[in-house]
């Protein structure tokens, strides 16, 4: 576990340390899934605004949209292996919830506060002609606007495909801002465009885990230190960022790489 300056002054029993422990549990489950499936990564491909069927026809690394009222407070779907494929390796629903996330839905604590890198994982919901289940996700917003598959940046359906930027430099799971979280996918565009926002629960920072298994806490200083537009309730989809953004300069090389 790697602890960065965002944790300065904290103690081992604080929320930040529990957040990183949750990240450690999830990335271990993700790695175990890949090991048991010939290096194939779990789906990271989910409808962000609808209540998906619960009959096993839709599967994802974790199930549920935080824009769907029933999903927002339902922790059972997080550990149902017919729906959430990491449930075979992680039976603790609390691992999906940052302890510093105090957002309430319908008077209840929200079930999930983490999402996965949009460049990482395989297809399920959008599988079709030329895009079979198990093929790499499309990374549809990586270039700053929707195009599936993205024409410019790499996506990764297997850990062995992470040659650039490499497993130790590719983030997989991260705390997402409560104002943009919806499906289990967090979009970091590789342009000067903001789509989704990481959280800033811990002294302005977010917990995250990387493909090699290490975890970090990173503090945002400009683009992601601000709040998303009020009432966005989902992806911002096109908010411009400064060309000199330190946040984007740090996170983009850890998200994907040019094809």
PDB file of C-alpha atoms in Angstrom:
ATOM      1  CA  UNK A   1       0.000   0.000   0.000  1.00  0.00           C
ATOM      2  CA  UNK A   2       1.350   3.393  -0.961  1.00  0.00           C
ATOM      3  CA  UNK A   3       0.243   6.459   0.976  1.00  0.00           C
ATOM      4  CA  UNK A   4       0.709   9.855  -0.625  1.00  0.00           C
ATOM      5  CA  UNK A   5       0.753  13.357   0.935  1.00  0.00           C
ATOM      6  CA  UNK A   6      -3.046  13.612   0.964  1.00  0.00           C
ATOM      7  CA  UNK A   7      -2.820  11.512   4.133  1.00  0.00           C
ATOM      8  CA  UNK A   8      -0.428  13.812   5.933  1.00  0.00           C
ATOM      9  CA  UNK A   9      -1.403  14.211   9.565  1.00  0.00           C
ATOM     10  CA  UNK A  10      -3.827  11.283   9.632  1.00  0.00           C
ATOM     11  CA  UNK A  11      -3.738   8.267  11.909  1.00  0.00           C
ATOM     12  CA  UNK A  12      -4.052   4.582  10.940  1.00  0.00           C
ATOM     13  CA  UNK A  13      -7.638   4.411  12.275  1.00  0.00           C
ATOM     14  CA  UNK A  14      -8.978   7.272  10.159  1.00  0.00           C
ATOM     15  CA  UNK A  15     -11.422   7.106   7.261  1.00  0.00           C
ATOM     16  CA  UNK A  16      -8.638   7.586   4.733  1.00  0.00           C
ATOM     17  CA  UNK A  17      -6.883   4.417   5.813  1.00  0.00           C
ATOM     18  CA  UNK A  18     -10.158   2.475   5.715  1.00  0.00           C
ATOM     19  CA  UNK A  19     -10.795   3.861   2.245  1.00  0.00           C
ATOM     20  CA  UNK A  20      -7.471   2.475   1.033  1.00  0.00           C
ATOM     21  CA  UNK A  21      -8.178  -0.849   2.710  1.00  0.00           C
ATOM     22  CA  UNK A  22     -11.451  -1.014   0.759  1.00  0.00           C
ATOM     23  CA  UNK A  23      -9.539  -0.265  -2.415  1.00  0.00           C
ATOM     24  CA  UNK A  24      -7.072  -3.030  -1.582  1.00  0.00           C
ATOM     25  CA  UNK A  25      -9.907  -5.555  -1.184  1.00  0.00           C
ATOM     26  CA  UNK A  26     -11.467  -4.589  -4.509  1.00  0.00           C
ATOM     27  CA  UNK A  27      -8.283  -4.606  -6.565  1.00  0.00           C
ATOM     28  CA  UNK A  28      -7.356  -7.998  -5.116  1.00  0.00           C
ATOM     29  CA  UNK A  29     -10.778  -9.341  -6.153  1.00  0.00           C
ATOM     30  CA  UNK A  30     -10.275  -7.849  -9.628  1.00  0.00           C
ATOM     31  CA  UNK A  31      -6.880  -9.505  -9.962  1.00  0.00           C
ATOM     32  CA  UNK A  32      -8.249 -12.860  -8.781  1.00  0.00           C
ATOM     33  CA  UNK A  33     -11.028 -12.683 -11.358  1.00  0.00           C
ATOM     34  CA  UNK A  34      -8.448 -12.125 -14.103  1.00  0.00           C
ATOM     35  CA  UNK A  35      -6.310 -15.010 -12.833  1.00  0.00           C
ATOM     36  CA  UNK A  36      -9.294 -17.372 -12.903  1.00  0.00           C
ATOM     37  CA  UNK A  37     -10.415 -16.252 -16.378  1.00  0.00           C
ATOM     38  CA  UNK A  38      -7.276 -16.512 -18.457  1.00  0.00           C
ATOM     39  CA  UNK A  39      -6.321 -12.857 -17.833  1.00  0.00           C
ATOM     40  CA  UNK A  40      -9.709 -11.646 -19.128  1.00  0.00           C
ATOM     41  CA  UNK A  41     -10.971  -8.680 -17.127  1.00  0.00           C
ATOM     42  CA  UNK A  42     -14.542  -8.439 -15.805  1.00  0.00           C
ATOM     43  CA  UNK A  43     -17.112  -6.360 -17.712  1.00  0.00           C
ATOM     44  CA  UNK A  44     -17.083  -2.619 -17.106  1.00  0.00           C
ATOM     45  CA  UNK A  45     -20.002  -1.885 -19.389  1.00  0.00           C
ATOM     46  CA  UNK A  46     -23.321  -0.897 -17.841  1.00  0.00           C
ATOM     47  CA  UNK A  47     -26.410   1.227 -18.673  1.00  0.00           C
ATOM     48  CA  UNK A  48     -26.015   4.338 -16.557  1.00  0.00           C
ATOM     49  CA  UNK A  49     -29.610   5.634 -16.374  1.00  0.00           C
ATOM     50  CA  UNK A  50     -31.821   2.541 -16.300  1.00  0.00           C
ATOM     51  CA  UNK A  51     -32.625  -0.224 -13.870  1.00  0.00           C
ATOM     52  CA  UNK A  52     -31.016  -3.247 -15.491  1.00  0.00           C
ATOM     53  CA  UNK A  53     -32.736  -6.646 -15.247  1.00  0.00           C
ATOM     54  CA  UNK A  54     -31.767  -8.780 -12.288  1.00  0.00           C
ATOM     55  CA  UNK A  55     -32.273 -12.142 -13.991  1.00  0.00           C
ATOM     56  CA  UNK A  56     -28.587 -12.700 -14.766  1.00  0.00           C
ATOM     57  CA  UNK A  57     -28.759 -11.419 -18.342  1.00  0.00           C
ATOM     58  CA  UNK A  58     -26.825  -8.290 -17.346  1.00  0.00           C
ATOM     59  CA  UNK A  59     -23.518  -8.677 -15.564  1.00  0.00           C
ATOM     60  CA  UNK A  60     -20.798  -6.243 -14.588  1.00  0.00           C
ATOM     61  CA  UNK A  61     -17.794  -6.057 -12.296  1.00  0.00           C
ATOM     62  CA  UNK A  62     -20.275  -4.431  -9.925  1.00  0.00           C
ATOM     63  CA  UNK A  63     -23.979  -4.048 -10.574  1.00  0.00           C
ATOM     64  CA  UNK A  64     -26.211  -1.000 -10.240  1.00  0.00           C
ATOM     65  CA  UNK A  65     -26.517   2.651 -11.216  1.00  0.00           C
ATOM     66  CA  UNK A  66     -26.392   5.391  -8.613  1.00  0.00           C
ATOM     67  CA  UNK A  67     -29.043   7.242 -10.651  1.00  0.00           C
ATOM     68  CA  UNK A  68     -31.570   4.447 -10.068  1.00  0.00           C
ATOM     69  CA  UNK A  69     -33.295   4.837  -6.667  1.00  0.00           C
ATOM     70  CA  UNK A  70     -33.509   1.098  -5.974  1.00  0.00           C
ATOM     71  CA  UNK A  71     -29.853   0.542  -6.820  1.00  0.00           C
ATOM     72  CA  UNK A  72     -28.640   3.518  -4.788  1.00  0.00           C
ATOM     73  CA  UNK A  73     -29.447   1.899  -1.446  1.00  0.00           C
ATOM     74  CA  UNK A  74     -29.293  -1.792  -2.373  1.00  0.00           C
ATOM     75  CA  UNK A  75     -26.119  -3.397  -1.040  1.00  0.00           C
ATOM     76  CA  UNK A  76     -27.283  -6.940  -1.823  1.00  0.00           C
ATOM     77  CA  UNK A  77     -26.653  -6.504  -5.561  1.00  0.00           C
ATOM     78  CA  UNK A  78     -22.996  -5.717  -4.818  1.00  0.00           C
ATOM     79  CA  UNK A  79     -22.392  -9.205  -3.462  1.00  0.00           C
ATOM     80  CA  UNK A  80     -24.710 -11.183  -5.749  1.00  0.00           C
ATOM     81  CA  UNK A  81     -22.363 -13.212  -8.015  1.00  0.00           C
ATOM     82  CA  UNK A  82     -25.089 -13.537 -10.655  1.00  0.00           C
ATOM     83  CA  UNK A  83     -24.933  -9.769 -11.123  1.00  0.00           C
ATOM     84  CA  UNK A  84     -21.657  -8.444  -9.693  1.00  0.00           C
ATOM     85  CA  UNK A  85     -18.813 -10.633 -10.930  1.00  0.00           C
ATOM     86  CA  UNK A  86     -16.327  -9.560  -8.243  1.00  0.00           C
ATOM     87  CA  UNK A  87     -18.750 -10.936  -5.646  1.00  0.00           C
ATOM     88  CA  UNK A  88     -17.120 -14.348  -6.090  1.00  0.00           C
ATOM     89  CA  UNK A  89     -13.968 -12.850  -4.572  1.00  0.00           C
ATOM     90  CA  UNK A  90     -15.324 -10.091  -2.319  1.00  0.00           C
ATOM     91  CA  UNK A  91     -18.322 -10.743  -0.075  1.00  0.00           C
ATOM     92  CA  UNK A  92     -18.045  -7.459   1.817  1.00  0.00           C
ATOM     93  CA  UNK A  93     -20.457  -4.837   0.400  1.00  0.00           C
ATOM     94  CA  UNK A  94     -18.823  -2.138   2.540  1.00  0.00           C
ATOM     95  CA  UNK A  95     -15.707  -2.350   0.351  1.00  0.00           C
ATOM     96  CA  UNK A  96     -17.603  -0.423  -2.345  1.00  0.00           C
ATOM     97  CA  UNK A  97     -18.363   2.472  -0.015  1.00  0.00           C
ATOM     98  CA  UNK A  98     -15.821   5.086   1.025  1.00  0.00           C
ATOM     99  CA  UNK A  99     -16.365   5.679   4.762  1.00  0.00           C
ATOM    100  CA  UNK A 100     -16.118   9.436   4.178  1.00  0.00           C
ATOM    101  CA  UNK A 101     -19.019   9.422   1.698  1.00  0.00           C
ATOM    102  CA  UNK A 102     -21.967  10.697   3.753  1.00  0.00           C
ATOM    103  CA  UNK A 103     -24.338  11.224   0.817  1.00  0.00           C
ATOM    104  CA  UNK A 104     -27.871  10.042   1.611  1.00  0.00           C
ATOM    105  CA  UNK A 105     -30.503   8.742  -0.774  1.00  0.00           C
ATOM    106  CA  UNK A 106     -34.075   8.371   0.464  1.00  0.00           C
ATOM    107  CA  UNK A 107     -32.688   8.859   3.956  1.00  0.00           C
ATOM    108  CA  UNK A 108     -30.301   5.937   3.569  1.00  0.00           C
ATOM    109  CA  UNK A 109     -26.583   5.738   3.023  1.00  0.00           C
ATOM    110  CA  UNK A 110     -25.700   5.223  -0.631  1.00  0.00           C
ATOM    111  CA  UNK A 111     -24.482   1.719  -1.494  1.00  0.00           C
ATOM    112  CA  UNK A 112     -21.489   2.537  -3.689  1.00  0.00           C
ATOM    113  CA  UNK A 113     -19.018   5.395  -4.035  1.00  0.00           C
ATOM    114  CA  UNK A 114     -16.347   3.861  -6.288  1.00  0.00           C
ATOM    115  CA  UNK A 115     -16.161   3.451 -10.056  1.00  0.00           C
ATOM    116  CA  UNK A 116     -13.779   1.877 -12.574  1.00  0.00           C
ATOM    117  CA  UNK A 117     -11.532   3.464 -15.206  1.00  0.00           C
ATOM    118  CA  UNK A 118     -13.508   3.672 -18.468  1.00  0.00           C
ATOM    119  CA  UNK A 119     -10.469   2.351 -20.371  1.00  0.00           C
ATOM    120  CA  UNK A 120     -10.345  -0.861 -18.316  1.00  0.00           C
ATOM    121  CA  UNK A 121     -12.536  -3.937 -18.619  1.00  0.00           C
ATOM    122  CA  UNK A 122     -14.574  -5.871 -21.147  1.00  0.00           C
ATOM    123  CA  UNK A 123     -17.903  -5.535 -22.910  1.00  0.00           C
ATOM    124  CA  UNK A 124     -21.237  -6.952 -21.850  1.00  0.00           C
ATOM    125  CA  UNK A 125     -24.110  -4.456 -22.191  1.00  0.00           C
ATOM    126  CA  UNK A 126     -22.839  -2.951 -25.477  1.00  0.00           C
ATOM    127  CA  UNK A 127     -21.726  -6.270 -26.986  1.00  0.00           C
ATOM    128  CA  UNK A 128     -22.984  -6.861 -30.498  1.00  0.00           C
ATOM    129  CA  UNK A 129     -21.850  -7.224 -34.082  1.00  0.00           C
ATOM    130  CA  UNK A 130     -18.077  -6.852 -34.164  1.00  0.00           C
ATOM    131  CA  UNK A 131     -18.040  -6.212 -30.405  1.00  0.00           C
ATOM    132  CA  UNK A 132     -18.410  -9.621 -28.739  1.00  0.00           C
ATOM    133  CA  UNK A 133     -18.733 -10.103 -24.982  1.00  0.00           C
ATOM    134  CA  UNK A 134     -15.261 -10.237 -23.494  1.00  0.00           C
ATOM    135  CA  UNK A 135     -13.735  -7.834 -26.002  1.00  0.00           C
ATOM    136  CA  UNK A 136     -12.132  -4.682 -24.561  1.00  0.00           C
ATOM    137  CA  UNK A 137     -14.448  -1.832 -23.612  1.00  0.00           C
ATOM    138  CA  UNK A 138     -14.772   0.962 -26.140  1.00  0.00           C
ATOM    139  CA  UNK A 139     -13.536   3.812 -23.952  1.00  0.00           C
ATOM    140  CA  UNK A 140     -16.208   5.896 -25.587  1.00  0.00           C
ATOM    141  CA  UNK A 141     -15.414   9.255 -23.929  1.00  0.00           C
ATOM    142  CA  UNK A 142     -11.617   9.098 -23.833  1.00  0.00           C
ATOM    143  CA  UNK A 143     -11.252  11.657 -26.636  1.00  0.00           C
ATOM    144  CA  UNK A 144     -13.665  14.053 -24.898  1.00  0.00           C
ATOM    145  CA  UNK A 145     -16.786  13.163 -26.881  1.00  0.00           C
ATOM    146  CA  UNK A 146     -18.731   9.950 -27.392  1.00  0.00           C
ATOM    147  CA  UNK A 147     -17.274   7.544 -29.934  1.00  0.00           C
ATOM    148  CA  UNK A 148     -17.384   3.761 -29.463  1.00  0.00           C
ATOM    149  CA  UNK A 149     -14.747   2.516 -29.859  1.00  0.00           C
ATOM    150  CA  UNK A 150     -12.598   5.532 -29.156  1.00  0.00           C
ATOM    151  CA  UNK A 151     -10.379   6.139 -32.198  1.00  0.00           C
ATOM    152  CA  UNK A 152      -7.361   7.564 -30.405  1.00  0.00           C
ATOM    153  CA  UNK A 153      -6.713   5.877 -27.055  1.00  0.00           C
ATOM    154  CA  UNK A 154      -6.088   2.366 -25.795  1.00  0.00           C
ATOM    155  CA  UNK A 155      -8.495   0.248 -23.809  1.00  0.00           C
ATOM    156  CA  UNK A 156      -7.580  -2.878 -21.892  1.00  0.00           C
ATOM    157  CA  UNK A 157      -9.508  -6.159 -21.777  1.00  0.00           C
ATOM    158  CA  UNK A 158      -6.589  -8.059 -20.230  1.00  0.00           C
ATOM    159  CA  UNK A 159      -3.871  -7.109 -17.774  1.00  0.00           C
ATOM    160  CA  UNK A 160      -1.253  -8.242 -20.295  1.00  0.00           C
ATOM    161  CA  UNK A 161      -2.566  -5.601 -22.716  1.00  0.00           C
ATOM    162  CA  UNK A 162      -1.477  -2.866 -20.281  1.00  0.00           C
ATOM    163  CA  UNK A 163       1.905  -2.353 -21.901  1.00  0.00           C
ATOM    164  CA  UNK A 164       1.339   1.405 -21.988  1.00  0.00           C
ATOM    165  CA  UNK A 165       1.218   2.934 -19.429  1.00  0.00           C
ATOM    166  CA  UNK A 166       1.785  -0.392 -17.613  1.00  0.00           C
ATOM    167  CA  UNK A 167       0.020  -2.021 -14.623  1.00  0.00           C
ATOM    168  CA  UNK A 168       1.783   0.087 -11.971  1.00  0.00           C
ATOM    169  CA  UNK A 169       0.734   3.249 -13.811  1.00  0.00           C
ATOM    170  CA  UNK A 170      -2.851   2.317 -14.722  1.00  0.00           C
ATOM    171  CA  UNK A 171      -5.503   3.156 -12.162  1.00  0.00           C
ATOM    172  CA  UNK A 172      -8.445   0.743 -12.043  1.00  0.00           C
ATOM    173  CA  UNK A 173     -10.869   1.757  -9.256  1.00  0.00           C
ATOM    174  CA  UNK A 174     -11.337   5.205  -7.720  1.00  0.00           C
ATOM    175  CA  UNK A 175     -13.652   7.139  -5.401  1.00  0.00           C
ATOM    176  CA  UNK A 176     -16.049   9.122  -7.619  1.00  0.00           C
ATOM    177  CA  UNK A 177     -17.586  12.508  -6.834  1.00  0.00           C
ATOM    178  CA  UNK A 178     -21.153  12.108  -5.470  1.00  0.00           C
ATOM    179  CA  UNK A 179     -22.417  14.624  -8.033  1.00  0.00           C
ATOM    180  CA  UNK A 180     -21.238  12.649 -11.096  1.00  0.00           C
ATOM    181  CA  UNK A 181     -21.416   9.022  -9.994  1.00  0.00           C
ATOM    182  CA  UNK A 182     -23.920   6.935 -11.954  1.00  0.00           C
ATOM    183  CA  UNK A 183     -22.873   3.701 -13.641  1.00  0.00           C
ATOM    184  CA  UNK A 184     -19.798   1.859 -12.313  1.00  0.00           C
ATOM    185  CA  UNK A 185     -17.532   3.564 -14.874  1.00  0.00           C
ATOM    186  CA  UNK A 186     -15.535   6.765 -14.271  1.00  0.00           C
ATOM    187  CA  UNK A 187     -14.492   8.700 -17.378  1.00  0.00           C
ATOM    188  CA  UNK A 188     -11.236  10.632 -17.433  1.00  0.00           C
ATOM    189  CA  UNK A 189     -10.975  12.211 -20.880  1.00  0.00           C
ATOM    190  CA  UNK A 190      -7.501  12.421 -22.393  1.00  0.00           C
ATOM    191  CA  UNK A 191      -8.252  15.949 -23.645  1.00  0.00           C
ATOM    192  CA  UNK A 192      -8.840  19.235 -21.803  1.00  0.00           C
ATOM    193  CA  UNK A 193     -12.390  18.116 -21.128  1.00  0.00           C
ATOM    194  CA  UNK A 194     -14.040  17.074 -17.865  1.00  0.00           C
ATOM    195  CA  UNK A 195     -16.636  14.302 -18.015  1.00  0.00           C
ATOM    196  CA  UNK A 196     -16.735  12.634 -14.588  1.00  0.00           C
ATOM    197  CA  UNK A 197     -15.091  13.938 -11.405  1.00  0.00           C
ATOM    198  CA  UNK A 198     -13.093  11.937  -8.862  1.00  0.00           C
ATOM    199  CA  UNK A 199     -14.116  12.402  -5.243  1.00  0.00           C
ATOM    200  CA  UNK A 200     -12.278  14.686  -2.842  1.00  0.00           C
ATOM    201  CA  UNK A 201     -13.326  13.109   0.454  1.00  0.00           C
ATOM    202  CA  UNK A 202      -9.906  12.993   2.092  1.00  0.00           C
ATOM    203  CA  UNK A 203      -8.325  16.413   2.498  1.00  0.00           C
ATOM    204  CA  UNK A 204      -9.217  17.116  -1.121  1.00  0.00           C
ATOM    205  CA  UNK A 205      -8.072  13.703  -2.300  1.00  0.00           C
ATOM    206  CA  UNK A 206      -9.465  10.421  -3.610  1.00  0.00           C
ATOM    207  CA  UNK A 207      -8.469   6.852  -2.919  1.00  0.00           C
ATOM    208  CA  UNK A 208      -7.627   4.667  -5.906  1.00  0.00           C
ATOM    209  CA  UNK A 209      -6.115   1.310  -6.795  1.00  0.00           C
ATOM    210  CA  UNK A 210      -3.839   0.304  -9.662  1.00  0.00           C
ATOM    211  CA  UNK A 211      -3.605  -2.779 -11.863  1.00  0.00           C
ATOM    212  CA  UNK A 212      -0.455  -4.028 -10.111  1.00  0.00           C
ATOM    213  CA  UNK A 213      -2.366  -4.071  -6.804  1.00  0.00           C
ATOM    214  CA  UNK A 214      -1.035  -0.970  -5.052  1.00  0.00           C
ATOM    215  CA  UNK A 215      -3.275   1.780  -3.687  1.00  0.00           C
ATOM    216  CA  UNK A 216      -2.796   5.521  -3.481  1.00  0.00           C
ATOM    217  CA  UNK A 217      -4.475   8.630  -2.130  1.00  0.00           C
ATOM    218  CA  UNK A 218      -4.106  11.601  -4.455  1.00  0.00           C
ATOM    219  CA  UNK A 219      -5.050  15.206  -3.683  1.00  0.00           C
ATOM    220  CA  UNK A 220      -6.593  17.340  -6.431  1.00  0.00           C
ATOM    221  CA  UNK A 221      -5.473  20.943  -6.803  1.00  0.00           C
ATOM    222  CA  UNK A 222      -7.365  22.535  -9.704  1.00  0.00           C
ATOM    223  CA  UNK A 223      -9.768  20.857 -12.181  1.00  0.00           C
ATOM    224  CA  UNK A 224     -11.079  18.253  -9.741  1.00  0.00           C
ATOM    225  CA  UNK A 225     -10.764  20.456  -6.651  1.00  0.00           C
ATOM    226  CA  UNK A 226     -13.795  22.392  -7.901  1.00  0.00           C
ATOM    227  CA  UNK A 227     -17.367  21.151  -7.600  1.00  0.00           C
ATOM    228  CA  UNK A 228     -19.186  19.801 -10.652  1.00  0.00           C
ATOM    229  CA  UNK A 229     -22.005  22.009 -11.944  1.00  0.00           C
ATOM    230  CA  UNK A 230     -24.878  22.101  -9.462  1.00  0.00           C
ATOM    231  CA  UNK A 231     -27.500  19.456 -10.115  1.00  0.00           C
ATOM    232  CA  UNK A 232     -25.485  17.668 -12.796  1.00  0.00           C
ATOM    233  CA  UNK A 233     -26.600  14.333 -11.350  1.00  0.00           C
ATOM    234  CA  UNK A 234     -24.417  12.476 -13.788  1.00  0.00           C
ATOM    235  CA  UNK A 235     -21.580  13.028 -16.263  1.00  0.00           C
ATOM    236  CA  UNK A 236     -20.745  16.663 -16.932  1.00  0.00           C
ATOM    237  CA  UNK A 237     -19.919  15.725 -20.549  1.00  0.00           C
ATOM    238  CA  UNK A 238     -17.822  18.549 -21.846  1.00  0.00           C
ATOM    239  CA  UNK A 239     -16.808  21.036 -19.159  1.00  0.00           C
ATOM    240  CA  UNK A 240     -13.571  22.638 -20.386  1.00  0.00           C
ATOM    241  CA  UNK A 241     -10.450  22.413 -18.247  1.00  0.00           C
ATOM    242  CA  UNK A 242      -7.391  24.613 -18.175  1.00  0.00           C
ATOM    243  CA  UNK A 243      -4.617  23.660 -20.567  1.00  0.00           C
ATOM    244  CA  UNK A 244      -2.269  23.865 -17.568  1.00  0.00           C
ATOM    245  CA  UNK A 245      -4.343  21.653 -15.257  1.00  0.00           C
ATOM    246  CA  UNK A 246      -2.081  19.822 -12.819  1.00  0.00           C
ATOM    247  CA  UNK A 247      -4.846  17.331 -12.091  1.00  0.00           C
ATOM    248  CA  UNK A 248      -5.193  16.262 -15.721  1.00  0.00           C
ATOM    249  CA  UNK A 249      -1.421  16.220 -16.180  1.00  0.00           C
ATOM    250  CA  UNK A 250      -1.234  13.713 -13.325  1.00  0.00           C
ATOM    251  CA  UNK A 251      -4.271  11.473 -14.011  1.00  0.00           C
ATOM    252  CA  UNK A 252      -4.288  11.237 -17.817  1.00  0.00           C
ATOM    253  CA  UNK A 253      -0.971   9.322 -18.158  1.00  0.00           C
ATOM    254  CA  UNK A 254      -2.339   6.901 -15.544  1.00  0.00           C
ATOM    255  CA  UNK A 255      -5.630   6.355 -17.410  1.00  0.00           C
ATOM    256  CA  UNK A 256      -4.706   5.310 -20.950  1.00  0.00           C
ATOM    257  CA  UNK A 257      -2.176   5.938 -23.718  1.00  0.00           C
ATOM    258  CA  UNK A 258      -2.369   6.850 -27.428  1.00  0.00           C
ATOM    259  CA  UNK A 259      -2.912   3.929 -29.797  1.00  0.00           C
TER     260      UNK A 259
END
